[in-house]
Amino acid sequence: MNQALNHHRTTLATLAGLAMFSRGLEPEFSSAVQEQLAGLKAPATDQGSDVRDLRSRDWFSIDNDDSRDLDQLSLSESLPKGGLRVWVAVADVDALVKKGTPIDQHAQFNTTSVYTSARIFPMLPEQLSTGLTSLNPDEDRLAIVTEMVFTDDGLLIESAIYRAAVRNKAQLAYDAVSAWIEGDRELPQPARQVHGLDMQLRAQDGLAQKLRVLRRAEGSLEFESFQPRAQFDGERITDIRQQPQNRARQLIEEFMIATNGCTARYLSAHGGMALSRVVRSPERWQRIVDVAHGYGVKLPGQPDGKALEAFLARQHREDPLRFPDLSLVIVKLMGSGEYVVERSGDAPIGHFGLAVQDYMHSTAPNRRFPDLITQRLVKASLAGGRSPYSQVELVDLAAHCTEQEDAAQKVERQMRKSEAALLLHSRIGQRFDGLVTGVSDRGVWVRIFEPPVEGRLNGDLPALKVGKSVRVRLISTSVERGFIDFALEH
C-alpha cells in the first residue's frame, strides 16, 4: 500500500469501492443497465396538454462547484401588492427511468448516490444523472414544478404542482453566490448574462432568511455539521477543508423544505399514500437534558424543540469553536431520520429537527430513490391514475431506503477517515492543537484544527472532558482502516 500512496486518488477510489461492497451497496452497474442505457439517446419530451411550456422563463440552479447532477431550478417574481411568487422545478427523472427497468432496479437497490472525494457512485448512470435527466444549462428538460406564493412576512398562502418544460439559463455555485450576497465578490458571470437575475437572487435570499426565522420560532434546530472535504491537485490529496454553511446554501435549503412540504400536503389532500421523511420526537430526551445541564442550561422534562433551539443558539454564540462537536452529540441523541408510509388522514409524525409536520423527500430524484418514488406518486395523482406502488411495496421500500441510506453514510464517513489518514501519513511526529470531542469506554477522541480531522488519543491519559483544549502529537495512521492515532503532549 505504501507505493500506492503515491497515487492518492486511485488508492482512495479503490478503498471506496471496497467500502461500498462491504456495506451491501453495489459499486458498479450491471450489464442489463448498460444495455438499457445504450437505448437512451435523448432527453425525454412530452407535448401533452398537461405540460406547461416555461422554457422562456429565467430559471437558474445553485449547487456545489463540482456538481453535475442538477436536480432543481428556481425562479421568482415580486407581486404587485407585495410578497413573492416562487417556482421550484425538479427534474422529471421518471420520464426516462421507468419503474421496474434495470436502471430503476439498480437505483432501488442502492437508493442513493454515494459521494466520496476520489469517486462518486451515482444512483443513476452518469449518462442520465449528469446528462439526459440533469437540468443542465441551455437544455430543454421536463420537470415537476411547485409554484408557491409567500407574503412579505414569509408566510406560504398558496401552492400548486404541475408538469412543465423548463430550461436552465444560469448554472451557479453556492460559494460564489453567497460571497456576492454578502458583498465580498461580484455577481457570478453566468448570472450577469441573465437580465434581472441579481434581483431574483436578492428577493429569494430575503425570503429564505424570513423562512429560517419562522422555522426557528417553531423550534427548528440549527446545527453545524462537521463535514470536511478533501482537496486534490491532480492525483495527490493536498488539503482537507470544512464545508462552510452560507447564505446560498440556506436559500436552497429553505426552498427545498418548502417544496417538500407542499408535495406532502398535495399527496395528503388527494387521498393517496406517501413516503414521508420523519425525525421522531427524541426518545433519549433525558440524555439531551443532561447534556444541556452540563452547560448550565435547564431544559423541560418533555421534548421541546423551541427550548432546545434556544440552548443551541446560545452555545453557537458563546462557543462557536466547540459548537460542531455539541451539534454532533445532539444529533446522535435525537436519532436519525427514517422513511415511513403515511396515508391521507393519518396524523403526520413530522420532522422534529426541522419543526415541520408535513415533510417528504421530493427534490433530488437524480440522487435519492425516495424522491423518485414521490415523483411517480405525484405524476400518477396529477394524471388521475392509480398509485404505481401498493401499500406493501411502499412499506418495504421505506425500510429498505432507511437501511441503505445508513449504509451510504457509513461509507462516506469511513472514506473521510481514510482521506484524513492519507493526508497526514507523511506528517507523523508533528504536533497539533485540538479539542477533546469524545470520552467513552472505547477511548478518547480529539479533533485537530489544521487540517480539520479527528483521531484517537493513545497512552496513559489523565481525566479529560469533552471540549478541553489539548496539544497532541501524531504517532500513526492507517489509510486502509481510516485510523489516526495521537499522543497527548504534556
Tab-separated table of C-alpha atoms in Angstrom:
chain	number	residue	atom	x	y	z
A	1	MET	CA	0.000	0.000	0.000
A	2	ASN	CA	2.909	2.398	0.668
A	3	GLN	CA	3.773	2.539	-3.031
A	4	ALA	CA	0.123	3.072	-3.819
A	5	LEU	CA	0.117	6.130	-1.556
A	6	ASN	CA	1.892	7.953	-4.385
A	7	HIS	CA	-1.363	7.593	-6.344
A	8	HIS	CA	-3.672	9.087	-3.768
A	9	ARG	CA	-6.911	9.353	-5.745
A	10	THR	CA	-6.569	5.816	-7.149
A	11	THR	CA	-5.929	4.426	-3.671
A	12	LEU	CA	-8.968	6.167	-2.224
A	13	ALA	CA	-11.178	5.152	-5.162
A	14	THR	CA	-10.209	1.509	-4.623
A	15	LEU	CA	-10.938	1.736	-0.897
A	16	ALA	CA	-14.267	3.421	-1.626
A	17	GLY	CA	-15.319	0.557	-3.907
A	18	LEU	CA	-14.438	-1.964	-1.213
A	19	ALA	CA	-16.343	0.067	1.377
A	20	MET	CA	-19.431	0.083	-0.852
A	21	PHE	CA	-19.292	-3.675	-1.263
A	22	SER	CA	-18.737	-4.320	2.447
A	23	ARG	CA	-21.781	-2.206	3.349
A	24	GLY	CA	-24.098	-4.046	0.983
A	25	LEU	CA	-24.133	-1.452	-1.795
A	26	GLU	CA	-23.483	-2.074	-5.495
A	27	PRO	CA	-20.428	-0.091	-6.684
A	28	GLU	CA	-20.908	-0.959	-10.374
A	29	PHE	CA	-23.774	-1.031	-12.859
A	30	SER	CA	-24.852	-4.390	-14.308
A	31	SER	CA	-24.701	-5.389	-17.965
A	32	ALA	CA	-28.512	-5.124	-18.054
A	33	VAL	CA	-28.234	-1.482	-17.001
A	34	GLN	CA	-25.635	-0.840	-19.703
A	35	GLU	CA	-27.862	-2.477	-22.302
A	36	GLN	CA	-30.849	-0.308	-21.346
A	37	LEU	CA	-28.633	2.775	-21.248
A	38	ALA	CA	-27.469	2.148	-24.814
A	39	GLY	CA	-31.037	2.673	-25.982
A	40	LEU	CA	-31.433	6.077	-24.297
A	41	LYS	CA	-30.141	8.665	-26.742
A	42	ALA	CA	-32.023	11.873	-25.937
A	43	PRO	CA	-33.835	13.672	-23.095
A	44	ALA	CA	-37.499	12.874	-22.592
A	45	THR	CA	-40.028	15.065	-24.410
A	46	ASP	CA	-43.770	15.394	-23.896
A	47	GLN	CA	-46.094	17.730	-25.788
A	48	GLY	CA	-49.160	16.796	-23.749
A	49	SER	CA	-51.668	19.479	-22.802
A	50	ASP	CA	-50.790	18.994	-19.135
A	51	VAL	CA	-47.170	20.074	-19.720
A	52	ARG	CA	-46.775	23.840	-19.452
A	53	ASP	CA	-44.105	25.498	-21.570
A	54	LEU	CA	-41.972	27.545	-19.149
A	55	ARG	CA	-38.731	27.344	-21.125
A	56	SER	CA	-38.604	31.102	-21.771
A	57	ARG	CA	-38.507	31.953	-18.056
A	58	ASP	CA	-35.222	32.854	-16.326
A	59	TRP	CA	-34.631	29.640	-14.375
A	60	PHE	CA	-31.305	29.062	-12.629
A	61	SER	CA	-29.606	26.425	-10.490
A	62	ILE	CA	-27.370	26.768	-7.415
A	63	ASP	CA	-25.314	23.775	-6.322
A	64	ASN	CA	-21.759	22.778	-5.369
A	65	ASP	CA	-18.936	23.959	-7.612
A	66	ASP	CA	-18.340	20.449	-8.898
A	67	SER	CA	-21.962	19.238	-9.067
A	68	ARG	CA	-23.091	17.975	-12.441
A	69	ASP	CA	-26.254	16.115	-11.370
A	70	LEU	CA	-28.585	19.117	-11.263
A	71	ASP	CA	-31.941	18.208	-9.721
A	72	GLN	CA	-33.698	21.528	-9.288
A	73	LEU	CA	-34.066	25.064	-10.635
A	74	SER	CA	-35.728	28.087	-9.098
A	75	LEU	CA	-37.454	31.210	-10.362
A	76	SER	CA	-39.256	34.085	-8.658
A	77	GLU	CA	-41.158	37.305	-9.270
A	78	SER	CA	-42.257	40.048	-6.911
A	79	LEU	CA	-46.022	40.545	-6.683
A	80	PRO	CA	-47.691	43.953	-7.228
A	81	LYS	CA	-49.246	44.052	-3.768
A	82	GLY	CA	-46.197	42.648	-2.002
A	83	GLY	CA	-44.923	39.150	-1.468
A	84	LEU	CA	-43.045	36.789	-3.746
A	85	ARG	CA	-44.119	34.074	-6.145
A	86	VAL	CA	-41.574	31.253	-6.290
A	87	TRP	CA	-41.312	28.317	-8.673
A	88	VAL	CA	-39.133	25.284	-7.974
A	89	ALA	CA	-38.623	22.882	-10.882
A	90	VAL	CA	-37.473	19.326	-10.144
A	91	ALA	CA	-36.064	17.117	-12.909
A	92	ASP	CA	-38.640	14.633	-14.241
A	93	VAL	CA	-36.383	11.593	-13.929
A	94	ASP	CA	-39.323	9.204	-14.189
A	95	ALA	CA	-39.866	10.357	-17.783
A	96	LEU	CA	-36.778	8.310	-18.775
A	97	VAL	CA	-36.336	5.883	-15.860
A	98	LYS	CA	-39.435	3.722	-15.762
A	99	LYS	CA	-40.430	1.606	-12.768
A	100	GLY	CA	-39.094	-1.940	-12.904
A	101	THR	CA	-36.462	-1.398	-15.610
A	102	PRO	CA	-32.827	-2.451	-14.946
A	103	ILE	CA	-31.770	1.150	-14.267
A	104	ASP	CA	-34.651	1.559	-11.828
A	105	GLN	CA	-33.806	-1.744	-10.147
A	106	HIS	CA	-30.215	-0.623	-9.534
A	107	ALA	CA	-31.467	2.705	-8.151
A	108	GLN	CA	-33.961	0.884	-5.949
A	109	PHE	CA	-31.226	-1.365	-4.573
A	110	ASN	CA	-28.707	1.361	-3.640
A	111	THR	CA	-31.411	4.046	-3.078
A	112	THR	CA	-28.901	6.914	-3.111
A	113	SER	CA	-25.804	8.328	-4.739
A	114	VAL	CA	-22.710	7.945	-2.570
A	115	TYR	CA	-20.215	10.802	-2.607
A	116	THR	CA	-16.554	10.287	-1.746
A	117	SER	CA	-13.684	12.597	-2.679
A	118	ALA	CA	-11.973	10.218	-5.082
A	119	ARG	CA	-15.023	8.601	-6.675
A	120	ILE	CA	-18.754	9.219	-6.858
A	121	PHE	CA	-21.078	6.214	-7.015
A	122	PRO	CA	-24.155	7.668	-8.733
A	123	MET	CA	-27.560	6.136	-8.144
A	124	LEU	CA	-28.246	6.548	-11.855
A	125	PRO	CA	-25.661	6.152	-14.648
A	126	GLU	CA	-23.908	9.446	-15.318
A	127	GLN	CA	-25.224	9.480	-18.885
A	128	LEU	CA	-28.551	10.170	-17.178
A	129	SER	CA	-27.804	11.844	-13.840
A	130	THR	CA	-25.337	14.373	-15.284
A	131	GLY	CA	-26.771	14.321	-18.799
A	132	LEU	CA	-30.222	13.367	-20.032
A	133	THR	CA	-32.083	13.785	-16.706
A	134	SER	CA	-29.966	16.623	-15.300
A	135	LEU	CA	-31.289	20.197	-15.585
A	136	ASN	CA	-28.184	21.309	-17.468
A	137	PRO	CA	-27.720	24.872	-18.774
A	138	ASP	CA	-29.276	25.707	-22.146
A	139	GLU	CA	-31.027	22.340	-22.430
A	140	ASP	CA	-34.786	21.724	-22.600
A	141	ARG	CA	-35.974	19.373	-19.875
A	142	LEU	CA	-39.218	18.072	-18.418
A	143	ALA	CA	-39.838	18.892	-14.767
A	144	ILE	CA	-42.323	18.775	-11.922
A	145	VAL	CA	-42.924	22.373	-10.854
A	146	THR	CA	-44.097	23.559	-7.450
A	147	GLU	CA	-45.443	27.114	-7.574
A	148	MET	CA	-45.673	28.919	-4.215
A	149	VAL	CA	-46.880	32.351	-3.103
A	150	PHE	CA	-45.397	33.911	0.023
A	151	THR	CA	-46.390	37.080	1.868
A	152	ASP	CA	-43.872	39.790	2.719
A	153	ASP	CA	-43.600	38.134	6.141
A	154	GLY	CA	-42.624	34.795	4.598
A	155	LEU	CA	-45.957	33.018	5.120
A	156	LEU	CA	-46.935	30.498	2.453
A	157	ILE	CA	-50.509	31.302	1.349
A	158	GLU	CA	-50.986	29.124	-1.737
A	159	SER	CA	-49.263	26.487	-3.824
A	160	ALA	CA	-49.773	24.366	-6.926
A	161	ILE	CA	-47.962	21.427	-8.535
A	162	TYR	CA	-47.868	20.637	-12.250
A	163	ARG	CA	-45.721	19.317	-15.084
A	164	ALA	CA	-43.708	21.694	-17.261
A	165	ALA	CA	-40.905	22.062	-19.773
A	166	VAL	CA	-38.042	24.226	-18.433
A	167	ARG	CA	-34.621	25.491	-19.478
A	168	ASN	CA	-31.754	26.387	-17.127
A	169	LYS	CA	-30.444	29.860	-18.026
A	170	ALA	CA	-27.605	30.025	-15.464
A	171	GLN	CA	-25.691	27.381	-13.512
A	172	LEU	CA	-24.445	28.976	-10.281
A	173	ALA	CA	-22.394	27.730	-7.307
A	174	TYR	CA	-23.069	28.163	-3.595
A	175	ASP	CA	-19.834	29.836	-2.546
A	176	ALA	CA	-19.751	32.396	-5.368
A	177	VAL	CA	-23.414	33.356	-4.912
A	178	SER	CA	-23.015	33.623	-1.143
A	179	ALA	CA	-19.925	35.822	-1.490
A	180	TRP	CA	-21.919	38.151	-3.768
A	181	ILE	CA	-24.898	38.254	-1.385
A	182	GLU	CA	-22.572	39.216	1.468
A	183	GLY	CA	-20.799	41.863	-0.629
A	184	ASP	CA	-17.449	40.121	-0.911
A	185	ARG	CA	-17.470	39.379	-4.643
A	186	GLU	CA	-19.034	40.452	-7.933
A	187	LEU	CA	-22.164	38.781	-9.252
A	188	PRO	CA	-21.055	35.492	-10.894
A	189	GLN	CA	-20.626	35.740	-14.656
A	190	PRO	CA	-23.468	33.315	-15.594
A	191	ALA	CA	-25.882	35.443	-13.518
A	192	ARG	CA	-24.698	38.684	-15.143
A	193	GLN	CA	-25.727	37.303	-18.514
A	194	VAL	CA	-29.398	36.996	-17.476
A	195	HIS	CA	-31.241	40.302	-17.108
A	196	GLY	CA	-32.750	40.744	-13.646
A	197	LEU	CA	-31.214	37.632	-12.128
A	198	ASP	CA	-29.498	39.750	-9.479
A	199	MET	CA	-32.916	40.987	-8.317
A	200	GLN	CA	-34.227	37.419	-8.262
A	201	LEU	CA	-31.322	36.323	-6.077
A	202	ARG	CA	-31.795	39.261	-3.667
A	203	ALA	CA	-35.506	38.567	-3.359
A	204	GLN	CA	-35.023	34.835	-2.872
A	205	ASP	CA	-32.291	35.359	-0.279
A	206	GLY	CA	-34.541	37.764	1.621
A	207	LEU	CA	-37.414	35.268	1.616
A	208	ALA	CA	-35.157	32.380	2.644
A	209	GLN	CA	-33.911	34.298	5.686
A	210	LYS	CA	-37.526	35.022	6.713
A	211	LEU	CA	-38.395	31.341	6.328
A	212	ARG	CA	-35.443	30.417	8.544
A	213	VAL	CA	-36.606	32.845	11.241
A	214	LEU	CA	-40.135	31.432	11.109
A	215	ARG	CA	-38.932	27.844	11.407
A	216	ARG	CA	-36.600	28.694	14.269
A	217	ALA	CA	-39.505	30.332	16.078
A	218	GLU	CA	-41.278	26.958	15.801
A	219	GLY	CA	-38.254	25.105	17.190
A	220	SER	CA	-36.243	24.238	14.075
A	221	LEU	CA	-32.790	23.119	15.189
A	222	GLU	CA	-29.728	24.839	13.743
A	223	PHE	CA	-26.733	22.506	13.720
A	224	GLU	CA	-23.218	22.952	12.407
A	225	SER	CA	-22.160	19.632	10.964
A	226	PHE	CA	-18.533	18.534	10.705
A	227	GLN	CA	-18.204	17.652	7.004
A	228	PRO	CA	-14.636	18.183	5.779
A	229	ARG	CA	-13.909	17.707	2.065
A	230	ALA	CA	-10.625	16.536	0.584
A	231	GLN	CA	-8.849	18.778	-1.952
A	232	PHE	CA	-6.743	17.344	-4.771
A	233	ASP	CA	-4.017	18.598	-7.072
A	234	GLY	CA	-4.223	16.044	-9.861
A	235	GLU	CA	-3.830	12.635	-8.206
A	236	ARG	CA	-2.455	13.872	-4.894
A	237	ILE	CA	-4.508	14.874	-1.893
A	238	THR	CA	-3.315	18.299	-0.750
A	239	ASP	CA	-5.715	19.508	1.930
A	240	ILE	CA	-8.944	18.910	3.823
A	241	ARG	CA	-11.302	21.825	4.347
A	242	GLN	CA	-14.509	22.183	6.275
A	243	GLN	CA	-17.511	22.863	4.026
A	244	PRO	CA	-19.000	26.155	5.230
A	245	GLN	CA	-22.679	26.852	5.704
A	246	ASN	CA	-23.569	30.067	3.894
A	247	ARG	CA	-26.439	32.192	2.638
A	248	ALA	CA	-26.744	30.462	-0.741
A	249	ARG	CA	-26.926	27.028	0.882
A	250	GLN	CA	-29.573	28.374	3.250
A	251	LEU	CA	-31.526	29.762	0.291
A	252	ILE	CA	-31.711	26.391	-1.438
A	253	GLU	CA	-32.327	24.547	1.849
A	254	GLU	CA	-35.342	26.718	2.676
A	255	PHE	CA	-36.817	26.411	-0.798
A	256	MET	CA	-36.397	22.640	-0.739
A	257	ILE	CA	-38.055	22.381	2.688
A	258	ALA	CA	-40.958	24.483	1.418
A	259	THR	CA	-41.262	22.397	-1.771
A	260	ASN	CA	-41.129	19.111	0.147
A	261	GLY	CA	-43.863	20.365	2.464
A	262	CYS	CA	-46.096	21.374	-0.466
A	263	THR	CA	-45.572	17.962	-2.058
A	264	ALA	CA	-46.503	16.160	1.163
A	265	ARG	CA	-49.658	18.235	1.584
A	266	TYR	CA	-50.602	17.725	-2.069
A	267	LEU	CA	-50.462	13.932	-1.776
A	268	SER	CA	-52.339	14.033	1.524
A	269	ALA	CA	-55.055	16.260	0.048
A	270	HIS	CA	-55.507	13.937	-2.911
A	271	GLY	CA	-56.112	10.890	-0.777
A	272	GLY	CA	-53.009	8.908	-1.552
A	273	MET	CA	-50.163	7.237	0.288
A	274	ALA	CA	-46.834	8.990	0.743
A	275	LEU	CA	-43.294	8.022	1.642
A	276	SER	CA	-42.694	10.575	4.379
A	277	ARG	CA	-39.332	11.601	5.799
A	278	VAL	CA	-39.607	11.813	9.584
A	279	VAL	CA	-37.462	12.501	12.627
A	280	ARG	CA	-39.415	11.392	15.664
A	281	SER	CA	-39.615	13.236	18.946
A	282	PRO	CA	-36.416	12.152	20.750
A	283	GLU	CA	-36.827	9.093	22.966
A	284	ARG	CA	-33.486	9.933	24.596
A	285	TRP	CA	-34.640	13.416	25.560
A	286	GLN	CA	-33.406	12.953	29.144
A	287	ARG	CA	-29.881	12.431	27.787
A	288	ILE	CA	-30.236	15.720	25.889
A	289	VAL	CA	-31.438	17.363	29.112
A	290	ASP	CA	-28.329	16.029	30.849
A	291	VAL	CA	-26.046	17.432	28.129
A	292	ALA	CA	-27.647	20.863	28.428
A	293	HIS	CA	-27.339	20.691	32.229
A	294	GLY	CA	-23.579	20.273	31.772
A	295	TYR	CA	-23.603	23.682	30.082
A	296	GLY	CA	-25.640	25.239	32.876
A	297	VAL	CA	-28.947	25.177	30.958
A	298	LYS	CA	-32.173	23.587	32.217
A	299	LEU	CA	-34.407	22.067	29.522
A	300	PRO	CA	-38.039	20.948	30.090
A	301	GLY	CA	-38.719	17.364	31.091
A	302	GLN	CA	-40.578	16.637	27.835
A	303	PRO	CA	-39.237	17.097	24.280
A	304	ASP	CA	-39.371	20.795	23.401
A	305	GLY	CA	-37.869	21.934	20.105
A	306	LYS	CA	-38.052	25.640	20.932
A	307	ALA	CA	-36.184	25.218	24.212
A	308	LEU	CA	-33.553	23.014	22.567
A	309	GLU	CA	-33.071	25.524	19.738
A	310	ALA	CA	-32.620	28.363	22.273
A	311	PHE	CA	-29.910	26.306	24.009
A	312	LEU	CA	-28.150	25.530	20.722
A	313	ALA	CA	-28.326	29.158	19.579
A	314	ARG	CA	-26.793	30.315	22.860
A	315	GLN	CA	-23.932	27.852	22.618
A	316	HIS	CA	-23.306	28.800	18.985
A	317	ARG	CA	-22.936	32.440	20.022
A	318	GLU	CA	-20.850	31.785	23.118
A	319	ASP	CA	-18.565	28.996	21.879
A	320	PRO	CA	-18.544	28.657	18.068
A	321	LEU	CA	-15.280	26.665	18.141
A	322	ARG	CA	-16.851	23.769	20.029
A	323	PHE	CA	-20.331	24.047	18.503
A	324	PRO	CA	-19.796	21.409	15.752
A	325	ASP	CA	-18.983	18.836	18.432
A	326	LEU	CA	-22.053	19.758	20.507
A	327	SER	CA	-24.127	19.544	17.314
A	328	LEU	CA	-22.897	16.017	16.681
A	329	VAL	CA	-23.738	14.910	20.241
A	330	ILE	CA	-27.306	16.262	19.986
A	331	VAL	CA	-27.853	14.801	16.502
A	332	LYS	CA	-26.824	11.349	17.749
A	333	LEU	CA	-29.140	11.594	20.763
A	334	MET	CA	-32.060	12.745	18.601
A	335	GLY	CA	-31.787	9.707	16.370
A	336	SER	CA	-31.536	9.596	12.610
A	337	GLY	CA	-34.242	10.303	10.094
A	338	GLU	CA	-36.249	7.491	8.559
A	339	TYR	CA	-38.772	6.867	5.818
A	340	VAL	CA	-42.292	5.784	6.767
A	341	VAL	CA	-45.532	5.308	4.837
A	342	GLU	CA	-48.289	7.740	5.782
A	343	ARG	CA	-51.826	7.637	4.413
A	344	SER	CA	-54.128	10.571	3.804
A	345	GLY	CA	-55.948	11.361	7.041
A	346	ASP	CA	-53.249	9.953	9.302
A	347	ALA	CA	-51.779	12.291	11.911
A	348	PRO	CA	-48.300	13.034	10.493
A	349	ILE	CA	-45.282	12.083	12.588
A	350	GLY	CA	-43.408	15.178	11.443
A	351	HIS	CA	-39.757	16.156	11.408
A	352	PHE	CA	-38.614	17.209	14.891
A	353	GLY	CA	-35.335	18.716	13.683
A	354	LEU	CA	-36.927	20.928	11.018
A	355	ALA	CA	-40.000	21.747	13.140
A	356	VAL	CA	-42.389	20.822	10.313
A	357	GLN	CA	-45.310	18.388	10.306
A	358	ASP	CA	-45.636	17.641	6.596
A	359	TYR	CA	-42.359	16.543	5.061
A	360	MET	CA	-41.032	14.171	2.450
A	361	HIS	CA	-38.115	13.989	0.026
A	362	SER	CA	-39.067	15.099	-3.471
A	363	THR	CA	-36.400	17.485	-4.795
A	364	ALA	CA	-33.449	15.213	-5.695
A	365	PRO	CA	-34.673	12.334	-7.909
A	366	ASN	CA	-31.297	12.013	-9.668
A	367	ARG	CA	-29.638	11.315	-6.316
A	368	ARG	CA	-32.234	9.704	-3.980
A	369	PHE	CA	-34.675	6.919	-4.745
A	370	PRO	CA	-37.359	8.106	-2.262
A	371	ASP	CA	-37.604	11.297	-4.339
A	372	LEU	CA	-38.153	9.237	-7.490
A	373	ILE	CA	-40.869	7.242	-5.707
A	374	THR	CA	-42.529	10.503	-4.649
A	375	GLN	CA	-42.294	11.848	-8.194
A	376	ARG	CA	-44.140	8.796	-9.526
A	377	LEU	CA	-46.839	9.172	-6.875
A	378	VAL	CA	-47.306	12.853	-7.752
A	379	LYS	CA	-47.407	12.222	-11.508
A	380	ALA	CA	-49.983	9.453	-11.076
A	381	SER	CA	-52.140	11.780	-8.982
A	382	LEU	CA	-51.829	14.638	-11.497
A	383	ALA	CA	-52.936	12.260	-14.267
A	384	GLY	CA	-55.821	10.920	-12.217
A	385	GLY	CA	-54.374	7.425	-12.328
A	386	ARG	CA	-53.752	4.679	-9.801
A	387	SER	CA	-50.736	4.694	-7.497
A	388	PRO	CA	-47.748	2.967	-9.117
A	389	TYR	CA	-46.927	1.398	-5.725
A	390	SER	CA	-49.029	-0.767	-3.421
A	391	GLN	CA	-49.008	-0.135	0.309
A	392	VAL	CA	-46.988	-3.327	0.858
A	393	GLU	CA	-44.395	-2.165	-1.691
A	394	LEU	CA	-44.109	1.249	-0.061
A	395	VAL	CA	-43.706	-0.177	3.440
A	396	ASP	CA	-40.907	-2.470	2.229
A	397	LEU	CA	-39.267	0.378	0.303
A	398	ALA	CA	-39.438	2.703	3.313
A	399	ALA	CA	-37.471	0.242	5.445
A	400	HIS	CA	-35.021	-0.531	2.622
A	401	CYS	CA	-34.354	3.150	1.839
A	402	THR	CA	-33.712	3.896	5.519
A	403	GLU	CA	-31.300	0.967	5.773
A	404	GLN	CA	-29.378	1.790	2.576
A	405	GLU	CA	-29.134	5.481	3.450
A	406	ASP	CA	-27.472	4.469	6.713
A	407	ALA	CA	-25.074	2.209	4.811
A	408	ALA	CA	-24.204	5.015	2.375
A	409	GLN	CA	-23.496	7.430	5.218
A	410	LYS	CA	-21.178	4.865	6.806
A	411	VAL	CA	-19.252	4.553	3.521
A	412	GLU	CA	-18.877	8.336	3.290
A	413	ARG	CA	-17.748	8.617	6.937
A	414	GLN	CA	-15.297	5.737	6.512
A	415	MET	CA	-13.788	7.383	3.435
A	416	ARG	CA	-13.447	10.762	5.162
A	417	LYS	CA	-11.354	8.955	7.786
A	418	SER	CA	-9.192	7.297	5.121
A	419	GLU	CA	-8.736	10.638	3.350
A	420	ALA	CA	-7.583	12.226	6.597
A	421	ALA	CA	-5.195	9.346	7.326
A	422	LEU	CA	-3.738	9.637	3.826
A	423	LEU	CA	-3.236	13.404	4.122
A	424	LEU	CA	-1.482	13.017	7.494
A	425	HIS	CA	0.531	9.942	6.500
A	426	SER	CA	3.697	11.981	5.845
A	427	ARG	CA	3.309	14.140	8.970
A	428	ILE	CA	3.857	11.553	11.708
A	429	GLY	CA	5.683	13.169	14.625
A	430	GLN	CA	4.188	16.618	14.068
A	431	ARG	CA	2.265	18.422	16.802
A	432	PHE	CA	-1.217	19.905	16.567
A	433	ASP	CA	-3.690	21.895	18.637
A	434	GLY	CA	-7.110	20.332	19.101
A	435	LEU	CA	-10.194	19.695	21.202
A	436	VAL	CA	-11.380	16.579	23.001
A	437	THR	CA	-14.563	15.521	21.167
A	438	GLY	CA	-15.445	12.218	22.800
A	439	VAL	CA	-14.791	10.306	26.011
A	440	SER	CA	-16.166	6.784	26.477
A	441	ASP	CA	-15.217	3.250	27.462
A	442	ARG	CA	-13.922	2.772	23.923
A	443	GLY	CA	-11.429	5.615	24.121
A	444	VAL	CA	-10.812	9.347	23.942
A	445	TRP	CA	-11.159	11.261	20.671
A	446	VAL	CA	-9.683	14.561	19.621
A	447	ARG	CA	-10.315	16.889	16.678
A	448	ILE	CA	-7.374	18.941	15.445
A	449	PHE	CA	-7.912	22.282	13.714
A	450	GLU	CA	-5.491	22.294	10.781
A	451	PRO	CA	-6.366	20.138	8.964
A	452	PRO	CA	-9.843	19.576	10.488
A	453	VAL	CA	-9.659	15.842	11.216
A	454	GLU	CA	-10.417	13.570	14.162
A	455	GLY	CA	-8.352	10.799	15.709
A	456	ARG	CA	-7.912	8.727	18.844
A	457	LEU	CA	-5.747	9.591	21.838
A	458	ASN	CA	-3.443	6.779	22.961
A	459	GLY	CA	-1.400	6.044	26.071
A	460	ASP	CA	-1.998	6.686	29.756
A	461	LEU	CA	-4.343	9.656	29.867
A	462	PRO	CA	-5.478	11.931	32.670
A	463	ALA	CA	-9.168	12.559	33.209
A	464	LEU	CA	-10.321	14.551	30.184
A	465	LYS	CA	-13.634	16.223	29.445
A	466	VAL	CA	-15.256	16.875	26.090
A	467	GLY	CA	-14.332	20.362	24.898
A	468	LYS	CA	-10.933	20.541	26.612
A	469	SER	CA	-8.169	22.130	24.552
A	470	VAL	CA	-5.165	19.848	24.100
A	471	ARG	CA	-1.806	19.689	22.328
A	472	VAL	CA	-1.199	16.345	20.618
A	473	ARG	CA	1.459	14.559	18.554
A	474	LEU	CA	0.618	12.364	15.571
A	475	ILE	CA	2.026	8.877	16.147
A	476	SER	CA	0.490	6.663	13.416
A	477	THR	CA	-2.043	6.387	10.608
A	478	SER	CA	-3.745	3.568	8.710
A	479	VAL	CA	-5.225	4.605	5.387
A	480	GLU	CA	-6.936	1.243	4.792
A	481	ARG	CA	-8.700	1.281	8.166
A	482	GLY	CA	-9.103	5.046	8.432
A	483	PHE	CA	-7.250	5.177	11.765
A	484	ILE	CA	-5.420	8.249	13.098
A	485	ASP	CA	-3.625	7.950	16.441
A	486	PHE	CA	-2.372	10.818	18.593
A	487	ALA	CA	-0.448	11.029	21.856
A	488	LEU	CA	-1.099	13.734	24.402
A	489	GLU	CA	1.683	16.302	24.795
A	490	HIS	CA	2.168	17.319	28.406
